[in-house]
Coordinates of C-alpha atoms (C1' of nucleotides) in Angstrom, one line a residue:
Chain A
M1407 CA 28.4 15.7 8.7
D1408 CA 26.5 13.3 6.5
G1409 CA 27.8 13.6 2.8
Y1410 CA 24.8 14.8 1.9
P1411 CA 23.6 17.9 0.6
E1412 CA 21.6 19.9 2.6
D1413 CA 19.7 21.8 -0.4
V1414 CA 20.7 20.8 -4.3
R1415 CA 19.1 23.9 -6.6
G1416 CA 18.3 26.7 -6.9
T1417 CA 15.4 28.2 -6.0
A1418 CA 13.3 29.7 -8.5
R1419 CA 9.2 29.4 -8.3
W1420 CA 7.6 28.3 -11.6
A1421 CA 3.6 26.9 -11.9
L1422 CA 2.9 24.6 -13.7
A1423 CA -0.8 23.4 -15.0
E1424 CA -2.1 20.9 -17.6
T1425 CA -4.5 21.2 -20.9
A1426 CA -7.0 19.5 -21.7
E1427 CA -5.2 18.5 -24.3
G1428 CA -2.6 17.2 -22.1
R1429 CA -0.3 20.4 -23.0
A1430 CA 1.7 22.2 -19.9
R1431 CA 1.4 26.0 -20.1
V1432 CA 4.3 26.6 -17.8
C1433 CA 5.9 31.3 -16.2
P1434 CA 8.0 31.6 -13.9
L1435 CA 7.1 32.8 -10.3
D1436 CA 8.1 36.3 -8.0
E1437 CA 8.9 35.6 -4.3
R1438 CA 5.0 36.1 -4.1
G1439 CA 3.8 34.0 -5.6
R1440 CA 3.2 36.2 -8.4
P1441 CA 3.5 36.0 -12.8
A1442 CA 7.4 36.6 -13.7
G1443 CA 8.0 36.3 -17.3
P1444 CA 6.2 35.7 -20.2
V1445 CA 3.5 32.7 -20.8
C1446 CA 5.5 29.2 -22.1
E1447 CA 3.2 26.0 -23.6
E1448 CA 5.2 22.4 -24.2
E1449 CA 3.8 19.9 -25.5
S1450 CA 4.2 17.6 -22.3
A1451 CA 4.4 18.0 -18.4
P1452 CA 7.2 16.1 -18.4
A1453 CA 9.5 18.4 -21.6
A1454 CA 7.9 21.4 -20.1
V1455 CA 10.6 20.2 -16.8
R1456 CA 13.0 19.0 -17.9
A1457 CA 13.1 22.4 -20.0
R1458 CA 14.2 23.7 -16.6
P1459 CA 16.7 22.0 -14.1
Q1460 CA 17.3 25.5 -12.6
V1461 CA 13.4 25.2 -11.0
G1462 CA 14.4 24.7 -7.2
R1463 CA 10.0 24.8 -6.7
W1464 CA 7.0 23.8 -9.5
V1465 CA 3.8 24.2 -8.1
W1466 CA 1.0 22.0 -9.6
R1467 CA -2.7 21.2 -9.2
A1468 CA -2.3 18.2 -7.3
T1469 CA 1.7 15.5 -7.6
A1470 CA -1.1 12.4 -8.4
A1471 CA -2.1 13.8 -11.1
V1472 CA 1.1 14.6 -12.6
Y1473 CA 4.0 13.7 -11.3
P1474 CA 4.1 9.5 -11.4
R1475 CA 4.2 10.1 -15.4
L1476 CA 7.2 12.3 -14.7
L1477 CA 8.4 9.8 -12.9
A1478 CA 8.4 7.8 -15.5
A1479 CA 10.3 9.9 -18.1
G1480 CA 13.2 9.5 -15.7
L1481 CA 12.7 13.7 -14.4
R1482 CA 12.9 14.5 -10.3
V1483 CA 12.2 17.8 -8.9
P1484 CA 13.2 18.9 -5.6
R1485 CA 10.6 20.2 -4.3
C1486 CA 6.2 20.7 -5.1
Y1487 CA 3.4 23.6 -3.8
D1488 CA 0.8 20.8 -4.9
V1489 CA -2.7 23.3 -4.7
E1490 CA -4.8 20.7 -3.4
T1491 CA -3.2 19.4 -0.9
A1492 CA -2.8 22.9 0.9
E1493 CA -6.0 23.8 -0.1
A1494 CA -6.7 21.1 2.4
L1495 CA -5.7 21.7 5.0
L1496 CA -6.1 26.0 4.8
L1497 CA -10.4 24.4 4.6
G1498 CA -10.0 22.8 8.3
H1499 CA -8.0 25.5 9.6
E1500 CA -10.1 28.1 8.1
A1501 CA -13.0 25.1 10.0
L1502 CA -11.3 26.4 13.8
A1503 CA -12.0 30.0 12.9
G1504 CA -14.7 30.5 11.6
H1505 CA -15.5 30.8 8.3
P1506 CA -17.9 28.9 6.8
R1507 CA -15.9 25.5 5.7
S1508 CA -16.9 26.3 1.8
L1509 CA -14.5 25.8 -1.0
P1510 CA -13.6 29.0 -2.0
A1511 CA -14.7 30.6 -5.8
A1512 CA -11.9 30.4 -7.0
W1513 CA -11.2 26.5 -6.5
A1514 CA -14.5 25.9 -7.5
R1515 CA -12.6 26.8 -11.0
L1516 CA -10.2 25.1 -10.2
H1517 CA -11.5 22.0 -9.4
R1518 CA -12.7 21.9 -12.9
L1519 CA -9.0 21.4 -14.7
P1520 CA -8.7 18.6 -16.9
E1521 CA -7.2 15.3 -15.2
P1522 CA -4.6 14.6 -18.2
P1523 CA -4.8 12.3 -20.4
D1524 CA -3.7 8.5 -18.6
P1525 CA -2.2 7.0 -21.2
P1526 CA -0.1 4.5 -18.8
P1527 CA 0.5 1.5 -20.9
A1528 CA 3.5 0.5 -17.9
S1529 CA 2.4 -2.5 -16.5
Q1530 CA 0.6 -5.6 -17.9
G1531 CA -1.9 -8.2 -17.0
T1532 CA -3.8 -8.9 -13.3
D1533 CA -3.1 -5.8 -11.4
P1534 CA -4.4 -5.4 -9.1
Q1535 CA -7.0 -1.9 -9.3
P1536 CA -5.4 1.3 -7.9
S1537 CA -8.9 1.9 -7.0
L1538 CA -8.1 6.0 -6.4
F1539 CA -10.6 6.7 -9.2
E1540 CA -12.5 10.0 -8.0
A1541 CA -14.0 10.1 -11.7
G1542 CA -12.1 13.0 -12.6
P1543 CA -13.0 16.8 -13.1
P1544 CA -15.1 17.7 -15.8
P1545 CA -13.7 19.2 -18.6
L1546 CA -12.7 22.7 -18.2
P1547 CA -14.7 25.1 -19.7
D1548 CA -13.9 27.0 -23.4
G1549 CA -11.8 30.3 -22.5
V1550 CA -10.7 29.4 -19.0
D1551 CA -6.2 28.7 -18.7
P1552 CA -6.5 26.2 -16.7
L1553 CA -2.7 28.3 -15.6
E1554 CA -4.4 31.2 -15.2
A1555 CA -6.5 29.4 -12.7
L1556 CA -4.1 27.7 -11.0
L1557 CA -2.4 31.3 -10.2
E1558 CA -5.8 32.6 -9.0
V1559 CA -5.9 29.6 -6.3
Y1560 CA -2.1 29.6 -5.1
A1561 CA -2.2 33.4 -4.6
A1562 CA -5.3 33.7 -2.5
Q1563 CA -4.3 30.3 -1.1
L1564 CA -0.2 32.0 -0.3
A1565 CA -2.5 34.9 2.0
R1566 CA -4.6 33.1 3.7
T1567 CA -1.5 31.5 5.0
A1568 CA -0.1 34.8 6.2
G1569 CA -3.3 34.9 7.8
A1570 CA -3.3 32.2 10.0
G1571 CA -3.1 32.4 13.7
H1572 CA 0.5 31.1 13.4
P1573 CA 1.7 31.9 9.0
D1574 CA 5.5 30.3 9.5
R1575 CA 4.2 27.1 10.8
M1576 CA 1.6 27.2 8.2
R1577 CA 4.1 27.8 5.9
L1578 CA 6.5 24.9 7.4
L1579 CA 3.1 21.8 7.6
L1580 CA 2.5 23.1 4.0
A1581 CA 5.9 22.8 2.8
G1582 CA 6.8 19.1 4.3
E1583 CA 3.4 17.5 2.6
S1584 CA 3.7 18.8 -0.5
A1585 CA 7.7 16.9 -0.3
G1586 CA 5.2 14.1 1.4
T1587 CA 3.1 14.0 -1.9
L1588 CA 6.7 13.3 -3.9
V1589 CA 7.4 11.0 -1.2
A1590 CA 4.3 8.5 -1.6
A1591 CA 4.8 9.0 -5.2
E1592 CA 8.8 8.3 -5.7
M1593 CA 8.3 5.4 -3.2
S1594 CA 5.1 4.6 -5.0
R1595 CA 7.4 3.8 -8.4
A1596 CA 10.6 2.2 -6.4
G1597 CA 8.9 -0.4 -4.1
V1598 CA 9.9 -2.1 -1.1
P1599 CA 12.0 -5.4 -2.4
W1600 CA 10.3 -8.7 -1.6
R1601 CA 12.3 -12.0 -2.3
A1602 CA 8.6 -13.6 -3.4
D1603 CA 10.5 -17.4 -3.5
V1604 CA 11.1 -16.3 0.5
H1605 CA 7.6 -15.4 1.0
R1606 CA 6.6 -19.0 -0.7
E1607 CA 9.0 -20.9 1.7
L1608 CA 7.6 -19.0 4.6
L1609 CA 3.5 -19.7 3.4
D1610 CA 4.7 -23.0 3.1
E1611 CA 5.8 -23.6 5.7
L1612 CA 3.1 -22.0 8.7
L1613 CA 0.4 -23.4 6.2
G1614 CA 1.0 -27.1 4.2
E1615 CA 1.1 -27.3 1.4
R1616 CA -3.0 -26.4 -1.2
Y1617 CA -5.0 -28.6 -1.8
P1618 CA -5.5 -28.3 -6.3
G1619 CA -9.7 -27.4 -5.4
G1620 CA -8.3 -24.3 -3.6
G1621 CA -10.1 -23.4 0.2
L1622 CA -7.6 -23.8 2.9
P1623 CA -4.5 -24.8 3.1
R1624 CA -3.7 -28.1 4.7
R1625 CA -2.1 -26.7 8.0
L1626 CA -5.3 -25.1 8.5
V1627 CA -7.6 -27.7 7.3
E1628 CA -5.7 -29.9 10.0
L1629 CA -6.5 -26.7 12.4
A1630 CA -10.3 -27.0 12.6
G1631 CA -10.6 -30.4 12.5
E1632 CA -8.9 -30.5 15.8
V1633 CA -11.3 -27.1 16.9
S1634 CA -14.3 -29.7 15.5
R1635 CA -13.0 -31.9 18.2
A1636 CA -12.6 -30.4 20.8
F1637 CA -16.6 -29.3 20.9
G1638 CA -17.4 -33.0 21.2
P1639 CA -17.3 -36.3 18.7
D1640 CA -19.4 -35.6 15.9
V1641 CA -18.8 -31.8 15.6
R1642 CA -18.0 -29.4 12.8
V1643 CA -16.6 -25.8 13.7
R1644 CA -15.8 -24.0 11.4
P1645 CA -13.2 -21.6 13.4
E1646 CA -13.3 -18.6 11.0
V1647 CA -17.2 -18.2 11.6
P1648 CA -17.1 -16.5 14.6
A1649 CA -21.2 -16.8 15.3
E1650 CA -20.1 -20.7 15.2
V1651 CA -17.3 -20.8 17.3
L1652 CA -19.5 -19.0 19.9
Q1653 CA -22.3 -21.1 19.6
A1654 CA -20.2 -24.1 19.9
F1655 CA -18.9 -23.0 24.0
A1656 CA -22.3 -21.9 24.6
R1657 CA -22.7 -24.8 24.2
A1658 CA -19.6 -26.2 26.7
G1659 CA -21.1 -24.0 29.3
V1660 CA -19.2 -20.8 28.1
R1661 CA -20.2 -17.9 28.2
L1662 CA -18.6 -15.1 25.3
S1663 CA -19.2 -11.9 24.6
S1664 CA -17.2 -12.2 21.4
T1665 CA -14.1 -14.6 20.0
R1666 CA -11.6 -12.3 20.1
A1667 CA -7.9 -13.7 20.9
W1668 CA -7.5 -11.6 23.9
E1669 CA -10.2 -12.7 25.3
L1670 CA -10.3 -16.1 24.3
E1671 CA -6.9 -16.4 25.9
R1672 CA -8.6 -16.3 29.1
V1673 CA -10.7 -19.7 28.2
D1674 CA -9.8 -22.7 30.2
H1675 CA -10.7 -25.2 27.9
P1676 CA -9.4 -27.7 24.8
A1677 CA -10.3 -25.6 21.7
V1678 CA -8.8 -22.8 22.9
A1679 CA -5.4 -23.5 22.0
P1680 CA -5.8 -24.8 18.3
L1681 CA -8.4 -22.3 17.8
L1682 CA -5.7 -19.4 18.6
R1683 CA -3.1 -21.3 16.5
F1684 CA -5.8 -21.4 13.3
K1685 CA -6.7 -17.4 14.2
K1686 CA -3.8 -16.5 13.7
L1687 CA -2.1 -18.6 9.4
Y1688 CA -5.8 -18.2 9.2
R1689 CA -4.6 -14.7 9.3
L1690 CA -1.7 -14.8 7.5
H1691 CA -3.7 -16.7 4.5
T1692 CA -5.5 -14.6 3.8
A1693 CA -4.8 -11.5 4.1
H1694 CA -1.0 -12.1 3.6
G1695 CA -0.5 -14.6 1.5
W1696 CA -0.6 -16.9 -1.5
T1697 CA -3.4 -14.7 -2.7
W1698 CA -1.1 -11.0 -2.1
L1699 CA 1.8 -12.4 -3.0
R1700 CA 0.9 -12.9 -6.5
S1701 CA -1.7 -9.5 -6.7
W1702 CA 1.0 -6.8 -5.0
V1703 CA 4.5 -8.2 -5.6
R1704 CA 6.2 -8.2 -9.4
D1705 CA 10.0 -8.1 -10.5
G1706 CA 10.9 -8.1 -6.9
R1707 CA 9.3 -5.7 -5.3
F1708 CA 5.9 -5.4 -3.3
R1709 CA 4.5 -1.6 -4.2
A1710 CA 2.1 0.2 -2.3
E1711 CA -0.5 2.6 -3.8
Y1712 CA 1.3 5.4 -0.8
V1713 CA -2.1 8.5 0.4
P1714 CA 0.1 11.1 2.6
G1715 CA -2.2 12.7 4.9
G1716 CA -4.9 9.6 4.6
A1717 CA -6.1 9.6 7.9
P1718 CA -7.4 13.0 9.6
S1719 CA -5.0 12.8 11.8
G1720 CA -2.0 13.6 8.8
R1721 CA -1.0 9.9 9.5
W1722 CA -0.8 8.1 5.8
T1723 CA -2.5 5.4 4.3
T1724 CA -1.9 2.9 2.0
N1725 CA -4.5 2.0 -1.0
G1726 CA -4.3 -2.0 -1.7
G1727 CA -2.1 -4.4 -0.2
G1728 CA -1.5 -3.4 3.5
A1729 CA 1.6 -1.8 3.2
L1730 CA 0.9 -0.5 6.7
Q1731 CA 0.8 -3.7 8.5
I1732 CA 2.9 -6.0 7.0
P1733 CA 3.2 -8.5 9.8
R1734 CA 6.5 -9.3 11.8
V1735 CA 6.0 -12.9 10.2
V1736 CA 6.1 -12.1 6.3
R1737 CA 9.1 -9.3 7.1
R1738 CA 11.9 -12.4 6.8
A1739 CA 10.9 -11.6 2.4
V1740 CA 12.1 -7.9 2.6
V1741 CA 15.6 -8.5 1.8
A1742 CA 18.1 -6.2 -0.3
D1743 CA 18.9 -6.6 -3.5
P1744 CA 23.1 -7.7 -3.1
G1745 CA 25.2 -5.5 -2.7
R1746 CA 22.9 -3.7 -1.2
R1747 CA 21.1 -2.8 1.8
L1748 CA 17.9 -2.1 4.1
V1749 CA 18.8 1.3 6.5
V1750 CA 15.6 0.5 8.8
A1751 CA 15.2 4.0 10.9
D1752 CA 12.7 4.0 13.5
A1753 CA 12.0 7.6 16.3
A1754 CA 12.0 5.5 19.4
Q1755 CA 9.2 6.4 21.7
L1756 CA 7.7 9.2 18.6
E1757 CA 4.9 10.1 20.2
P1758 CA 5.8 11.0 24.1
R1759 CA 8.6 12.7 23.2
I1760 CA 5.7 14.9 20.9
L1761 CA 4.3 15.7 23.8
A1762 CA 6.6 16.8 26.3
A1763 CA 7.3 19.1 22.9
V1764 CA 4.6 20.4 22.1
S1765 CA 3.4 20.6 26.0
G1766 CA 6.4 22.4 26.8
D1767 CA 6.3 20.3 30.1
R1768 CA 9.5 20.5 32.7
G1769 CA 10.4 17.1 33.7
L1770 CA 8.2 15.6 30.3
M1771 CA 11.3 16.9 28.2
A1772 CA 14.4 16.5 30.3
A1773 CA 13.2 12.5 30.6
A1774 CA 12.7 13.0 26.7
S1775 CA 16.4 15.1 26.6
T1776 CA 18.3 11.7 26.0
G1777 CA 18.2 9.9 23.3
R1778 CA 17.8 6.5 26.3
D1779 CA 14.2 4.2 27.3
L1780 CA 11.4 7.2 27.4
Y1781 CA 9.9 5.2 29.8
T1782 CA 12.8 4.2 32.1
A1783 CA 13.8 7.9 32.5
L1784 CA 9.9 7.8 33.4
S1785 CA 10.0 5.3 35.8
E1786 CA 12.5 6.9 37.7
R1787 CA 10.9 10.1 38.0
A1788 CA 7.1 9.0 39.3
F1789 CA 6.9 5.6 39.4
S1790 CA 9.5 4.4 41.8
G1791 CA 10.9 2.5 39.2
D1792 CA 9.3 1.0 37.1
R1793 CA 8.6 0.6 33.0
A1794 CA 5.6 -0.9 33.0
Q1795 CA 3.1 1.6 35.2
A1796 CA 5.6 4.4 33.8
K1797 CA 4.0 3.5 29.7
L1798 CA 0.7 2.7 30.9
A1799 CA 0.2 5.7 32.1
L1800 CA 1.0 8.1 29.3
L1801 CA -0.1 5.4 26.7
G1802 CA -3.9 5.9 29.4
A1803 CA -3.2 9.7 29.2
V1804 CA -2.8 10.1 25.2
Y1805 CA -5.4 7.5 23.9
G1806 CA -8.2 8.3 27.2
Q1807 CA -7.8 5.6 28.9
T1808 CA -11.4 4.9 31.2
S1809 CA -10.5 2.3 32.8
G1810 CA -8.0 0.1 34.3
D1811 CA -4.6 0.3 36.0
G1812 CA -3.5 3.2 33.3
L1813 CA -6.0 5.1 35.1
R1814 CA -4.8 4.6 38.5
Y1815 CA -1.3 5.2 37.3
L1816 CA -2.9 8.0 35.9
A1817 CA -2.8 10.7 38.9
A1818 CA 1.3 9.8 39.3
L1819 CA 1.2 11.7 35.9
R1820 CA 0.0 14.0 36.4
K1821 CA 1.9 15.6 39.7
R1822 CA 4.9 14.7 38.5
F1823 CA 4.3 15.9 33.8
P1824 CA 1.1 18.8 35.2
A1825 CA 1.6 20.6 32.1
A1826 CA 1.8 17.3 29.7
V1827 CA -2.1 15.8 31.4
A1828 CA -3.3 18.9 30.9
Y1829 CA -2.0 19.3 27.5
V1830 CA -4.6 15.8 26.8
D1831 CA -7.4 16.8 28.7
E1832 CA -7.8 20.7 27.8
A1833 CA -7.6 18.4 24.0
A1834 CA -10.4 16.4 25.1
R1835 CA -12.3 19.1 26.7
A1836 CA -12.4 21.1 23.3
G1837 CA -13.6 17.8 21.6
E1838 CA -16.4 16.6 24.0
E1839 CA -17.5 19.8 23.7
G1840 CA -17.8 19.6 19.7
R1841 CA -14.7 22.3 19.9
L1842 CA -12.0 21.7 17.2
V1843 CA -8.3 21.0 17.6
R1844 CA -5.4 21.6 16.3
T1845 CA -1.4 20.1 15.9
H1846 CA 1.7 21.9 16.7
L1847 CA 1.7 22.9 13.1
G1848 CA -1.9 23.3 12.5
R1849 CA -3.5 21.5 10.9
T1850 CA -7.3 20.7 12.5
S1851 CA -9.4 18.0 13.4
P1852 CA -12.1 17.5 11.3
P1853 CA -15.7 18.5 12.5
A1854 CA -17.8 17.0 14.5
G1855 CA -21.0 17.2 13.0
P1856 CA -24.1 14.9 13.2
Q1857 CA -23.5 14.0 9.9
G1858 CA -19.6 12.9 10.3
A1859 CA -17.2 11.8 8.0
D1860 CA -18.0 8.8 7.3
G1861 CA -18.9 7.1 11.2
G1862 CA -15.8 9.3 13.0
P1863 CA -16.6 9.9 16.8
G1864 CA -18.5 12.4 17.6
D1865 CA -21.9 11.3 15.7
A1866 CA -22.8 8.3 17.9
D1867 CA -25.1 10.2 20.6
G1868 CA -28.4 10.9 18.7
G1869 CA -30.1 13.1 21.7
P1870 CA -28.8 16.7 22.2
Q1871 CA -28.2 16.9 26.0
R1872 CA -26.4 18.3 27.6
A1873 CA -24.4 16.7 30.1
A1874 CA -21.0 14.0 27.5
G1875 CA -22.9 10.8 26.4
A1876 CA -20.5 8.1 25.6
G1877 CA -20.6 9.6 21.9
D1878 CA -18.5 13.0 23.2
R1879 CA -16.7 11.1 25.3
A1880 CA -14.8 9.4 22.6
R1881 CA -14.7 12.1 20.2
G1882 CA -12.9 13.6 23.3
R1883 CA -10.6 10.2 22.7
F1884 CA -9.9 12.1 19.6
T1885 CA -8.6 14.9 20.0
R1886 CA -6.9 14.8 22.6
N1887 CA -4.6 11.5 21.0
F1888 CA -5.4 13.9 17.9
V1889 CA -3.2 16.5 19.2
V1890 CA -0.7 14.4 19.8
Q1891 CA 0.0 11.6 16.7
G1892 CA -1.3 14.4 14.8
S1893 CA 1.9 16.6 15.6
A1894 CA 3.8 13.6 15.1
A1895 CA 2.8 13.3 11.3
D1896 CA 3.4 16.7 11.6
W1897 CA 7.1 15.6 12.3
A1898 CA 7.3 12.5 10.4
V1899 CA 6.6 14.5 7.6
L1900 CA 8.9 17.5 7.7
M1901 CA 12.1 14.3 8.7
L1902 CA 10.7 12.8 5.1
A1903 CA 11.6 16.1 3.5
A1904 CA 14.7 16.5 5.1
L1905 CA 15.8 13.3 4.4
R1906 CA 14.2 12.7 0.3
R1907 CA 16.6 16.2 -0.1
R1908 CA 19.7 14.9 1.7
L1909 CA 19.7 11.1 -0.5
L1910 CA 18.1 13.3 -3.4
G1911 CA 21.3 13.0 -6.8
S1912 CA 22.4 9.6 -4.5
A1913 CA 21.3 6.0 -5.2
A1914 CA 19.8 5.4 -2.0
E1915 CA 16.6 5.4 -2.8
L1916 CA 13.6 6.5 0.0
V1917 CA 11.4 2.8 -0.2
F1918 CA 8.9 2.5 3.1
F1919 CA 7.5 4.6 5.4
Q1920 CA 5.1 3.7 8.8
H1921 CA 4.1 6.5 11.2
D1922 CA 7.6 6.7 13.0
E1923 CA 9.7 4.2 10.7
V1924 CA 11.7 5.1 8.1
I1925 CA 13.6 2.1 5.5
V1926 CA 16.3 3.6 2.7
H1927 CA 18.3 0.6 0.1
C1928 CA 20.8 1.2 -0.3
P1929 CA 24.6 0.5 -1.9
A1930 CA 26.5 -1.2 0.9
E1931 CA 29.0 1.2 1.5
E1932 CA 26.8 4.1 1.4
A1933 CA 25.0 1.9 5.0
E1934 CA 26.6 4.7 7.6
R1935 CA 26.2 8.0 5.1
V1936 CA 22.7 7.1 4.8
S1937 CA 22.5 5.9 8.7
E1938 CA 23.7 9.9 9.5
A1939 CA 21.3 11.7 7.4
V1940 CA 18.6 9.4 8.9
R1941 CA 18.8 10.9 12.3
A1942 CA 19.7 14.4 10.8
A1943 CA 16.7 14.3 9.0
G1944 CA 15.0 13.7 12.1
A1945 CA 16.7 16.9 14.5
Q1946 CA 16.1 18.4 11.0
A1947 CA 12.5 18.3 11.6
A1948 CA 12.7 19.5 15.3
H1949 CA 14.7 22.1 15.1
A1950 CA 12.1 23.7 12.2
M1951 CA 8.8 22.4 14.0
F1952 CA 10.5 23.4 17.9
G1953 CA 13.6 25.8 17.5
A1954 CA 16.2 24.6 20.7
T1955 CA 13.9 22.0 21.8
P1956 CA 15.3 20.0 24.4
V1957 CA 13.9 16.6 23.6
D1958 CA 15.6 14.9 21.7
F1959 CA 13.7 12.7 18.3
A1960 CA 16.3 10.1 18.8
F1961 CA 16.1 8.0 15.3
S1962 CA 17.5 4.2 15.9
V1963 CA 19.0 2.8 13.2
G1964 CA 20.0 -0.5 12.3
V1965 CA 22.0 -1.0 8.9
M1966 CA 21.2 -4.7 7.5
E1967 CA 20.2 -6.8 4.5
C1968 CA 16.7 -8.6 6.0
Y1969 CA 14.0 -6.6 7.5
A1970 CA 13.3 -8.5 10.2
D1971 CA 16.7 -7.9 12.1
A1972 CA 15.6 -4.7 12.7
K1973 CA 15.1 -4.7 16.7
G1974 CA 11.2 -4.3 17.5
A1975 CA 10.8 -7.1 14.5
G1976 CA 11.1 -9.3 17.6
E1977 CA 13.3 -13.0 18.5
E1978 CA 9.9 -14.4 18.0
A1979 CA 10.5 -16.4 14.6
A1980 CA 7.1 -17.8 14.9
P1981 CA 7.7 -21.1 16.1
V1982 CA 4.8 -23.6 14.6
R1983 CA 3.8 -25.9 16.8
Chain B
dA136 C1' -24.8 -10.5 -8.5
dC137 C1' -24.0 -6.7 -5.9
dC138 C1' -23.5 -4.4 -1.4
dA139 C1' -23.0 -2.9 3.3
dA140 C1' -21.5 -4.0 7.8
dG141 C1' -20.0 -5.8 12.0
dC142 C1' -16.2 -9.2 13.2
dG143 C1' -11.6 -9.5 13.7
dC144 C1' -6.8 -9.0 13.0
dG145 C1' -2.8 -7.2 11.8
dC146 C1' 0.1 -2.7 11.8
dC147 C1' 1.7 2.2 14.6
Chain C
dA686 C1' 0.4 -6.9 29.8
dA687 C1' -4.0 -3.0 28.8
dA688 C1' -8.4 -3.6 26.1
dG689 C1' -8.4 2.8 25.0
dG690 C1' -6.1 6.2 19.6
dG691 C1' -5.7 5.7 14.7
dC692 C1' -6.0 3.2 10.1
dG693 C1' -6.7 -1.0 6.1
dC694 C1' -8.4 -5.4 4.4
dG695 C1' -10.2 -9.7 4.3
dC696 C1' -14.2 -12.5 6.0
dT697 C1' -18.7 -13.5 6.2
dT698 C1' -23.3 -12.5 6.5
dG699 C1' -27.7 -10.9 5.7
dG700 C1' -30.0 -7.7 2.8
dT701 C1' -31.9 -6.9 -1.7

DNA sequence: ACCAAGCGCGCC
DNA sequence: AAAGGGCGCGCTTGGT
C-alpha cells in the first residue's frame, strides 16, 4: 500500500470532437464504443470536460491537439483514448499481418478534421519555436460531422484491435500509449525544476568568462591555443573543425580515420590531452551553454516538448532542448523547490530483464528474479564470476555485436541461456530476411522498404542479391534490438500510466521521463509515499504485461534535492583541470 | 541566404 | 571497458 488509489474515478466513456469553430461535440459511449446517448454541443472542449467530471475516459482524435488547452484551463482527465496514436500502432501491426499498409477510408475522413483554433497567447517573447507543425489538416468539408467521423474510426479501431493476434495485449498497448500522451502533455507543462543561477555558475567555472564580441569563452580559447602550439610554433588549428585536426595530425605523422574521442585517446601526442578537454567543453558550450539556458529555461523550469513513441521502437523523443541528453555535469542545476524533493527512480538493467521475460528463458529469468545486480547474478551462472564478461556478452547479444570481446563471450551465453539468445537471434534473422518483428505487446517494426523511411537501416544495399549484404545485416541488428528496446518501451509506458494514476489528485508531479528513469517533484513529506508508488507502478506494469513472472523489474529509488546526487550520476564532479 | 549531409557527442 | 542498437542537436562544409 502506497496510500495512493489505483483508480480515482468512474469508468464512463465519452467521445469528444472539436468543430471548425472550436466548439466541442460530445456523446456518451457504451461498452462497445457505440453512441449511448444524445450528442451535446458545448462552447469549447474545456467547457465540455469541466461539465462532466464523472467521465473516466475521453475518446478524442489527438491528445496533443486538445489536452494542452484543458490543462491551461486547470483541468485534467483520468484517462483517454488517442485515436491517432492508436491508428499508427494498428497500421504497423496490420502491416505484419499481411494487410496492405494503407489508411482506411474512415481515417482519411477523420484526418480532415480541423485543428482547433490556436489561441495560446500564454508565453511571450523570444520563445523557442516548438517546430512540431505539420500544417494542420485541411478544413472539414461542409456537412461532415467531426464527431461522427471520430466515432466511425473509433468503432473500426475497436474491431481491428479485437482481430489482432493478441487482442488483450494490443488493448493494453493502446491504453498505455494513450496514457503516455497525457503524461507527455502534463510533463511538458510542469517542466523540470531548473536553477538557472546554478547552471550559470557551472558554466563560468568550467568555460570561463565570455568575451564581449561573442565567440568562444576564455577557457576554450586557451585550450585551442594549447592544441595549436602542440603542433608547432606557428600552427593554428581550430579544434572544432575535424578536417583541420586530421590534417594537423597527418603532418605530425599520425594517421587517424576520424577525430572521435575514443580514437584520439589511443594516440600519443601532446595535442591529444588539450584537444579532448576542448571537445568536452565545446560540447557543453554549444549544447547546454548560455544560449540553451536562454532559450529553454523560464521561471525556474526547463520545459521540453515530449513526443511519446517518437522513435520506431516506442521510445520517446523530444523536440528541442535535448531533454533526453542532459549531460551529467549539468544535472547540478536540477534542484527541487524549497520544501520539496525529487524522487528519482531508475529501472536497473531494464533491457536484460525484459529479454528474460519476453524470451521466457528459465536461467535468465532466475538470474533476473531479484533486484540485485543482474550482471553479477549472470556472471555467477555462466562466467565464473566475471561481471564485465557477463555484461559484455549480454549487451552484445542484444545489440548484435559483430566483433570484439562480446562476441567471444556470446558462446558461453548461448550455452547457458539458449532461449534468450535464440529469441534475439530469431528477431535478427527476421530482419535480415526483410520480415517485420513485434514487441511483446504488439508494437511492430517499421517496414524495411527500399525507400525505408528517413534512412532507417535496411536500405543500404541497392542490389537484389540473395546473400545478406551489409544493409541486411544492419537491418538484422535493428530488429534484434527492436524486440528488446521496444518491449522495454512497452513496459515503460505501462509503468508511466500506472504511476500517473497513483499520483493523480496529489501534489506530486511527474516532471521527467527518460526511457527507464522517472523523476517526480513532490512535497518533502510525500517523498516516501511517492517512492512506494513508483515501485508499485513498476510491478503493476510488469504484471499487466507478463502476468505472474518471476522477473523482478526493480526500481532503484532515491529521494534528493538535486538530480546530480542520483546514483549513477557519477562522482566525476568534473575535474576542471 | 538557405539547405542537406556528415560529423561528433550527449543520453539511454 | 567496447565500438554495436536507439535517439537529438549543433556545428562545419559544400552545394545551390
